Amino acid sequence: MESIKFAVLSGDLIGPEVMSAALEVLQEAMASSGIQLDFQEADVGGIAIDRHGSALPQATLDLCSQSDAILFGSVGGPKWESLPPQEQPERASLLPLRKHFSLFANLRPGLLFKELTQASPLKEERIPDGIDILCIRELTGGIYFGQPKETTSLSDGDIQALDTMVYRKSEIERIADVAIEAANSRNKRLCSVDKANVLETSVLWRQVVTDYISKKAPDIELSHLYVDNAAMQLVSNPNQFDVLFTENMFGDILSDEMAVICGSLGMLASASLGKSKNKHNKPFGLYEPAGGTAPDIAGKGIANPCAQILSAALMLRFSFGLEAIATKIEKAIKKTVTGGTRTGDIAFGSKAVSTSEMTAAIIKNL
Ligand code: IPM
Ligand code: MN
C-alpha cells in the first residue's frame, strides 16, 4: 500500500478543531510506515449551507464517492437551528450520507479506562474496572427513514405528524451478521434490545435475531431485553453487557447513555460501515466522534480531540486494514489520559490542557 485516500469532512464548531488534531496524529503515526496520507477536505453541514446553500453539496458527495473512507467531524449549531427541520445540518447531511452509502452498521465502542472511573457519573464501586462495551446500532432503517414521514393539516383543523418505523427481515439479518462478527471478536455475549411487547418491528426483530443467531452462530450467548429495561440495566450494571445490539432509534438513545457513563462524549468514537468495499477490498466507511459540535466550548481550543483521533484509528483498522497503526494510536491515547494529561471534560479538578497540548502529548506517546 502506497497511500490511503480518504475524504475529510470537518463540519462545524469544534469539528475542525478536533479534526486538525486527528490529522496531525495520523500524519505522525503513519510517518514511519511509508504510507502516504492522501486526503482531501470538503464542506459539510452548516458551513456548507453558508458557502454553497446545501448541507451536503454534490462536490462533497462526489469526493466521498472517489475516496476509500470518510473521516467526519461533526455538524450543526445554534446558527442553523432556525432553519426548517429538513434543512438543518444534521438531517440534511449526516443522514443522507449514511443512506447514500448504505452505511447500515454503526459500531460505538463504550470504553472507560479504569484510571478514569472518576469521570463517570456512576459510583466507582459499580465500575471498579472501568467499562468495556460495544454498541452496534442499525443505522439506515427504522423510524429514521421509514415512509411516509410527514406533517399534515387535518380537515378538523388539527395538525398531525407521522413517522413510520419499518424493518425488513433482510435488514435485520444483515446487521445480525455484523453483531455475530463483533461478538465473536470479543466475549461472545450478545444482548439484543427491542420493544417486542409493543412494536411489530420489534417482534420481527426478536424473531429474526433468535432464528438467525441459532442457525449461524449457536455458540454465541444471546439474550434479549426491552429497551426500557436495557436503559436501566446500563446504568445499574453496565459490565453485564459485552455487545449491545439494537435498531436505529434505540441505538441512538442507548449509545448516548453509554457515552455518558463512559465519562465523556469527548472519548467516544464510531464507525459506520456498509457492504461496499473500497479499492483495498476493505469496507468503505464513515468515521465520526459521537459527541457533536459542542457550541458551548467551540472556538476556545479546549475540546477533547480523543474521540476524533480514535475515529481515525477505527478508519485505519476497518477501511485500510492497518491494525498495528490503529492499535498504536489507541495505546498512545490510553497512555496520555491515564498518565494525567487531560482536557477539561475528563480532568476532574486537576489542571486541564488545551486541544493542542493534548494532541502534542498523544503524539509524544505514539
Ligand atoms: C448520532 C446523532 C445523529 C443521529 C443526529 C445528529 C442526526 O445523534 O449520530 O447519534 O440521531 O443518528
Ligand atoms: Mn445520537
Coordinates of C-alpha atoms and ligand atoms in Angstrom, one line a residue:
M1 CA 0.0 0.0 0.0
E2 CA 1.5 3.3 -1.1
S3 CA -1.2 5.7 0.2
I4 CA -4.6 5.8 1.8
K5 CA -7.2 8.0 0.2
F6 CA -9.9 9.5 2.4
A7 CA -12.3 12.4 2.5
V8 CA -12.1 14.8 5.4
L9 CA -15.4 16.5 6.3
S10 CA -14.7 18.5 9.4
G11 CA -18.1 20.3 9.6
D12 CA -18.9 22.9 12.2
L13 CA -17.7 24.5 15.5
I14 CA -15.4 22.1 17.3
G15 CA -15.4 19.8 14.2
P16 CA -12.4 21.5 12.5
E17 CA -10.6 21.9 15.9
V18 CA -10.6 18.2 16.7
M19 CA -10.1 17.2 13.0
S20 CA -6.8 19.0 12.7
A21 CA -5.7 17.2 15.9
A22 CA -6.6 13.9 14.3
L23 CA -4.8 14.7 11.1
E24 CA -1.7 15.6 13.0
V25 CA -1.8 12.4 14.9
L26 CA -2.4 10.3 11.8
Q27 CA 0.4 12.0 10.0
E28 CA 2.8 11.2 12.8
A29 CA 1.6 7.7 13.4
M30 CA 2.0 6.9 9.7
A31 CA 5.3 8.6 9.2
S32 CA 7.5 5.6 9.7
S33 CA 5.1 3.3 7.7
G34 CA 6.0 4.7 4.3
I35 CA 2.3 5.0 3.5
Q36 CA 1.2 8.4 2.4
L37 CA -2.0 10.2 3.6
D38 CA -3.9 11.2 0.6
F39 CA -6.8 13.2 1.9
Q40 CA -9.0 16.0 0.5
E41 CA -11.3 18.3 2.5
A42 CA -14.8 19.3 1.6
D43 CA -17.5 21.3 3.2
V44 CA -20.4 19.7 5.0
G45 CA -23.1 20.8 7.5
G46 CA -23.7 24.4 8.5
I47 CA -20.6 25.7 6.8
A48 CA -21.7 24.1 3.6
I49 CA -25.1 25.7 3.9
D50 CA -23.4 29.1 4.3
R51 CA -21.0 28.7 1.5
H52 CA -22.9 26.6 -1.0
G53 CA -26.5 26.7 0.0
S54 CA -26.6 23.0 0.8
A55 CA -25.6 20.9 3.8
L56 CA -24.3 18.2 1.5
P57 CA -23.1 19.7 -1.8
Q58 CA -22.8 17.5 -4.8
A59 CA -19.0 18.2 -4.8
T60 CA -18.7 16.8 -1.3
L61 CA -20.7 13.7 -2.2
D62 CA -18.5 13.2 -5.3
L63 CA -15.3 13.5 -3.2
C64 CA -16.7 10.9 -0.8
S65 CA -17.5 8.5 -3.7
Q66 CA -14.0 8.8 -5.0
S67 CA -12.5 8.1 -1.6
D68 CA -11.9 4.8 0.3
A69 CA -13.3 6.2 3.6
I70 CA -14.8 9.3 5.1
L71 CA -13.4 10.9 8.2
F72 CA -16.2 13.1 9.5
G73 CA -16.1 15.8 12.2
S74 CA -19.5 17.0 13.4
V75 CA -22.2 19.3 12.1
G76 CA -24.8 21.7 13.3
G77 CA -25.1 24.5 15.8
P78 CA -27.2 27.4 17.1
K79 CA -26.7 29.4 13.9
W80 CA -28.7 26.9 11.8
E81 CA -31.3 25.9 14.3
S82 CA -33.9 28.3 12.9
L83 CA -33.8 26.6 9.5
P84 CA -36.7 24.3 8.6
P85 CA -36.1 20.9 10.3
Q86 CA -35.4 19.1 6.9
E87 CA -32.7 21.7 6.1
Q88 CA -30.8 21.6 9.3
P89 CA -27.2 20.4 9.1
E90 CA -27.7 17.0 10.9
R91 CA -30.8 15.9 9.0
A92 CA -29.6 17.3 5.6
S93 CA -26.0 16.0 5.6
L94 CA -25.3 13.1 8.0
L95 CA -28.5 11.2 7.4
P96 CA -28.3 11.4 3.6
L97 CA -24.6 10.4 3.7
R98 CA -25.4 7.3 5.8
K99 CA -28.3 6.4 3.4
H100 CA -26.4 7.2 0.2
F101 CA -23.6 4.9 1.0
S102 CA -25.8 2.3 2.7
L103 CA -23.8 2.5 6.0
F104 CA -26.2 0.3 7.9
A105 CA -23.9 -0.8 10.7
N106 CA -22.8 1.7 13.3
L107 CA -20.2 0.5 15.8
R108 CA -19.7 2.5 19.0
P109 CA -17.2 1.2 21.5
G110 CA -18.0 2.3 25.0
L111 CA -14.7 2.3 26.8
L112 CA -13.9 3.7 30.2
F113 CA -10.3 3.2 31.4
K114 CA -10.0 2.0 34.9
E115 CA -8.0 5.1 35.7
L116 CA -10.8 7.3 34.6
T117 CA -13.7 5.9 36.6
Q118 CA -14.0 9.2 38.4
A119 CA -15.1 10.8 35.1
S120 CA -18.2 8.6 35.1
P121 CA -21.4 9.8 36.8
L122 CA -21.7 6.2 38.1
K123 CA -20.4 5.3 41.5
E124 CA -16.9 3.9 41.3
E125 CA -18.0 0.7 43.1
R126 CA -20.2 -0.2 40.2
I127 CA -17.4 0.0 37.7
P128 CA -14.2 -0.9 39.6
D129 CA -12.5 -2.0 36.4
G130 CA -13.9 0.6 34.1
I131 CA -16.3 -0.2 31.3
D132 CA -15.9 -2.1 28.0
I133 CA -19.0 -2.5 25.9
L134 CA -19.6 -2.4 22.1
C135 CA -22.8 -0.9 20.9
I136 CA -24.0 -2.0 17.5
R137 CA -26.7 0.2 16.0
E138 CA -28.7 -0.4 12.8
L139 CA -28.2 2.9 11.0
T140 CA -30.2 3.1 7.8
G141 CA -33.6 1.7 8.7
G142 CA -36.4 2.1 11.3
I143 CA -38.2 5.3 12.2
Y144 CA -35.4 7.5 10.9
F145 CA -36.0 6.7 7.3
G146 CA -39.4 4.9 7.1
Q147 CA -42.0 6.4 4.7
P148 CA -44.4 8.1 5.0
K149 CA -42.9 10.8 7.1
E150 CA -44.9 14.0 7.1
T151 CA -46.9 16.6 8.8
T152 CA -50.4 17.3 7.6
S153 CA -53.2 19.7 8.5
L154 CA -56.4 17.7 9.1
S155 CA -59.9 18.7 8.0
D156 CA -61.0 19.2 11.6
G157 CA -58.3 21.9 12.0
D158 CA -55.9 19.7 13.9
I159 CA -52.3 19.1 12.8
Q160 CA -50.9 15.6 12.6
A161 CA -47.3 14.5 12.3
L162 CA -46.3 11.0 11.2
D163 CA -43.1 8.9 11.3
T164 CA -43.0 5.3 10.1
M165 CA -41.0 2.6 11.8
V166 CA -40.3 -0.2 9.3
Y167 CA -37.8 -3.1 9.2
R168 CA -37.4 -6.0 6.8
K169 CA -36.2 -9.4 7.7
S170 CA -33.2 -8.9 5.3
E171 CA -32.2 -5.7 7.0
I172 CA -32.3 -7.4 10.4
E173 CA -30.2 -10.3 9.1
R174 CA -27.5 -8.1 7.6
I175 CA -27.0 -6.2 10.8
A176 CA -27.1 -9.5 12.8
D177 CA -24.1 -10.7 10.7
V178 CA -22.2 -7.6 11.9
A179 CA -23.3 -8.4 15.5
I180 CA -22.1 -12.0 15.2
E181 CA -18.7 -11.0 13.9
A182 CA -18.3 -8.4 16.7
A183 CA -19.4 -10.8 19.4
N184 CA -17.0 -13.5 18.1
S185 CA -14.1 -11.0 18.2
R186 CA -15.0 -10.2 21.9
N187 CA -16.6 -12.4 24.6
K188 CA -19.3 -14.0 22.5
R189 CA -22.1 -12.4 24.5
L190 CA -24.8 -10.6 22.6
C191 CA -27.7 -8.7 24.0
S192 CA -30.4 -7.7 21.5
V193 CA -32.5 -4.8 22.5
D194 CA -36.1 -4.2 21.3
K195 CA -39.6 -3.3 22.4
A196 CA -41.3 -6.6 21.4
N197 CA -44.0 -6.1 24.0
V198 CA -45.4 -3.2 22.0
L199 CA -43.9 -2.8 18.5
E200 CA -44.4 -5.1 15.4
T201 CA -41.0 -4.2 14.1
S202 CA -39.5 -5.4 17.4
V203 CA -41.5 -8.7 17.3
L204 CA -39.9 -9.3 13.9
W205 CA -36.5 -8.1 15.1
R206 CA -36.5 -10.6 18.0
Q207 CA -37.8 -13.5 15.9
V208 CA -35.3 -12.9 13.1
V209 CA -32.3 -12.4 15.5
T210 CA -33.2 -15.5 17.5
D211 CA -33.6 -17.7 14.4
Y212 CA -30.5 -16.3 12.6
I213 CA -28.1 -16.5 15.6
S214 CA -29.2 -20.0 16.5
K215 CA -28.6 -21.0 12.9
K216 CA -25.4 -19.1 12.1
A217 CA -23.7 -18.8 15.5
P218 CA -25.2 -21.1 18.0
D219 CA -22.2 -20.7 20.3
I220 CA -22.9 -17.0 20.9
E221 CA -24.8 -16.4 24.2
L222 CA -27.8 -14.4 23.1
S223 CA -30.1 -12.5 25.4
H224 CA -32.9 -10.1 24.8
L225 CA -34.0 -7.0 26.7
Y226 CA -36.8 -4.5 26.2
V227 CA -35.3 -1.1 25.6
D228 CA -36.6 0.5 28.8
N229 CA -35.1 -2.3 30.9
A230 CA -31.8 -2.0 28.9
A231 CA -31.6 1.7 29.7
M232 CA -32.0 0.8 33.3
Q233 CA -29.5 -2.1 33.3
L234 CA -26.9 0.1 31.5
V235 CA -26.7 2.5 34.5
S236 CA -27.1 -0.1 37.2
N237 CA -24.7 -2.7 36.0
P238 CA -23.0 -1.8 32.7
N239 CA -20.5 -4.6 32.7
Q240 CA -23.1 -7.3 32.4
F241 CA -23.0 -6.3 28.7
D242 CA -20.4 -7.3 26.1
V243 CA -22.1 -6.4 22.8
L244 CA -25.3 -4.4 22.8
F245 CA -27.2 -4.8 19.5
T246 CA -30.2 -2.8 18.5
E247 CA -32.3 -0.9 15.9
N248 CA -31.7 2.7 14.8
M249 CA -33.5 4.9 17.3
F250 CA -33.0 2.7 20.4
G251 CA -29.3 2.6 19.4
D252 CA -29.2 6.4 19.2
I253 CA -30.5 6.8 22.7
L254 CA -28.7 3.9 24.4
S255 CA -25.3 4.9 22.8
D256 CA -25.6 8.4 24.3
E257 CA -26.4 6.8 27.7
M258 CA -23.4 4.5 27.2
A259 CA -21.2 7.5 26.3
V260 CA -22.0 9.4 29.4
I261 CA -21.4 6.5 31.7
C262 CA -18.1 6.1 30.0
G263 CA -17.1 9.5 31.3
S264 CA -17.2 11.9 28.4
L265 CA -18.7 12.2 24.9
G266 CA -15.3 13.5 24.0
M267 CA -13.9 10.0 24.2
L268 CA -16.5 8.2 22.1
A269 CA -15.5 7.2 18.5
S270 CA -17.7 5.5 15.9
A271 CA -17.6 3.6 12.7
S272 CA -20.4 3.3 10.2
L273 CA -20.0 0.5 7.7
G274 CA -21.9 -1.0 4.8
K275 CA -21.4 -3.9 2.5
S276 CA -19.5 -2.0 -0.2
K277 CA -15.7 -2.5 -0.4
N278 CA -13.1 0.1 -1.2
K279 CA -10.2 -0.5 -3.5
H280 CA -8.2 -2.2 -0.7
N281 CA -11.1 -4.7 -0.6
K282 CA -12.0 -3.4 2.9
P283 CA -15.3 -1.9 4.0
F284 CA -15.9 1.7 2.8
G285 CA -16.9 3.5 6.0
L286 CA -17.7 6.8 7.7
Y287 CA -15.9 7.5 10.9
E288 CA -17.0 10.1 13.4
P289 CA -16.9 11.1 17.0
A290 CA -20.2 10.7 18.7
G291 CA -20.1 13.9 20.6
G292 CA -21.5 16.7 18.3
T293 CA -20.2 20.2 17.8
A294 CA -20.2 21.4 21.4
P295 CA -21.3 25.0 20.8
D296 CA -20.5 25.9 24.5
I297 CA -16.8 25.3 24.1
A298 CA -16.3 25.9 20.3
G299 CA -13.6 28.4 19.4
K300 CA -11.8 28.1 22.7
G301 CA -9.3 25.4 21.7
I302 CA -10.2 23.2 24.7
A303 CA -12.2 20.4 23.0
N304 CA -11.2 16.9 23.7
P305 CA -9.7 15.6 20.5
C306 CA -9.6 11.9 21.6
A307 CA -13.0 10.8 20.0
Q308 CA -11.9 12.2 16.6
I309 CA -8.5 10.7 16.9
L310 CA -10.0 7.3 17.9
S311 CA -12.4 7.6 15.0
A312 CA -9.4 8.0 12.7
A313 CA -7.8 4.9 14.3
L314 CA -11.0 2.9 13.6
M315 CA -10.7 4.1 10.0
L316 CA -7.2 2.7 9.7
R317 CA -8.4 -0.6 11.2
F318 CA -11.6 -1.2 9.3
S319 CA -11.2 0.6 5.9
F320 CA -7.4 0.2 5.4
G321 CA -6.6 -2.9 7.5
L322 CA -3.8 -1.1 9.3
E323 CA -4.4 -2.8 12.6
A324 CA -0.9 -2.2 14.1
I325 CA -1.0 1.6 13.5
A326 CA -4.6 1.8 14.8
T327 CA -3.5 0.0 18.0
K328 CA -0.5 2.2 18.3
I329 CA -2.8 5.3 18.3
E330 CA -5.2 3.8 20.8
K331 CA -2.4 2.9 23.1
A332 CA -0.9 6.4 22.9
I333 CA -4.3 7.9 23.9
K334 CA -4.6 5.5 26.8
K335 CA -1.2 6.3 28.0
T336 CA -1.8 10.0 27.7
V337 CA -5.1 10.2 29.6
T338 CA -4.2 7.6 32.2
G339 CA -1.0 9.5 32.7
G340 CA -2.9 12.5 33.7
T341 CA -2.8 14.8 30.6
R342 CA -6.5 15.6 30.1
T343 CA -8.8 18.1 28.6
G344 CA -11.4 19.8 30.9
D345 CA -14.1 17.2 30.3
I346 CA -12.1 14.5 31.9
A347 CA -9.7 16.5 34.2
F348 CA -11.9 16.4 37.4
G349 CA -10.5 19.4 39.1
S350 CA -6.9 18.8 38.1
K351 CA -5.2 21.1 35.6
A352 CA -6.9 20.8 32.2
V353 CA -4.8 21.1 29.0
S354 CA -5.8 22.6 25.7
T355 CA -6.7 20.6 22.5
S356 CA -3.2 21.3 21.1
E357 CA -1.4 20.3 24.3
M358 CA -3.4 17.1 24.4
T359 CA -2.6 16.4 20.8
A360 CA 1.1 17.0 21.4
A361 CA 1.1 14.7 24.4
I362 CA -0.6 11.9 22.3
I363 CA 2.0 12.4 19.6
K364 CA 4.8 12.1 22.1
N365 CA 3.3 8.9 23.4
L366 CA 3.0 7.2 20.0
Ligands
IPM1 C1 -25.9 10.3 16.2 C2 -26.6 11.6 16.1 C3 -27.4 11.7 14.8 C4 -28.5 10.6 14.9 C5 -28.1 13.0 14.6 C6 -27.1 14.1 14.6 C7 -28.9 13.0 13.3 O1 -27.4 11.9 17.2 O2 -25.1 10.0 15.3 O3 -26.1 9.6 17.2 O4 -29.5 10.7 15.5 O5 -28.2 9.5 14.4
MN2 MN -27.2 10.4 18.8

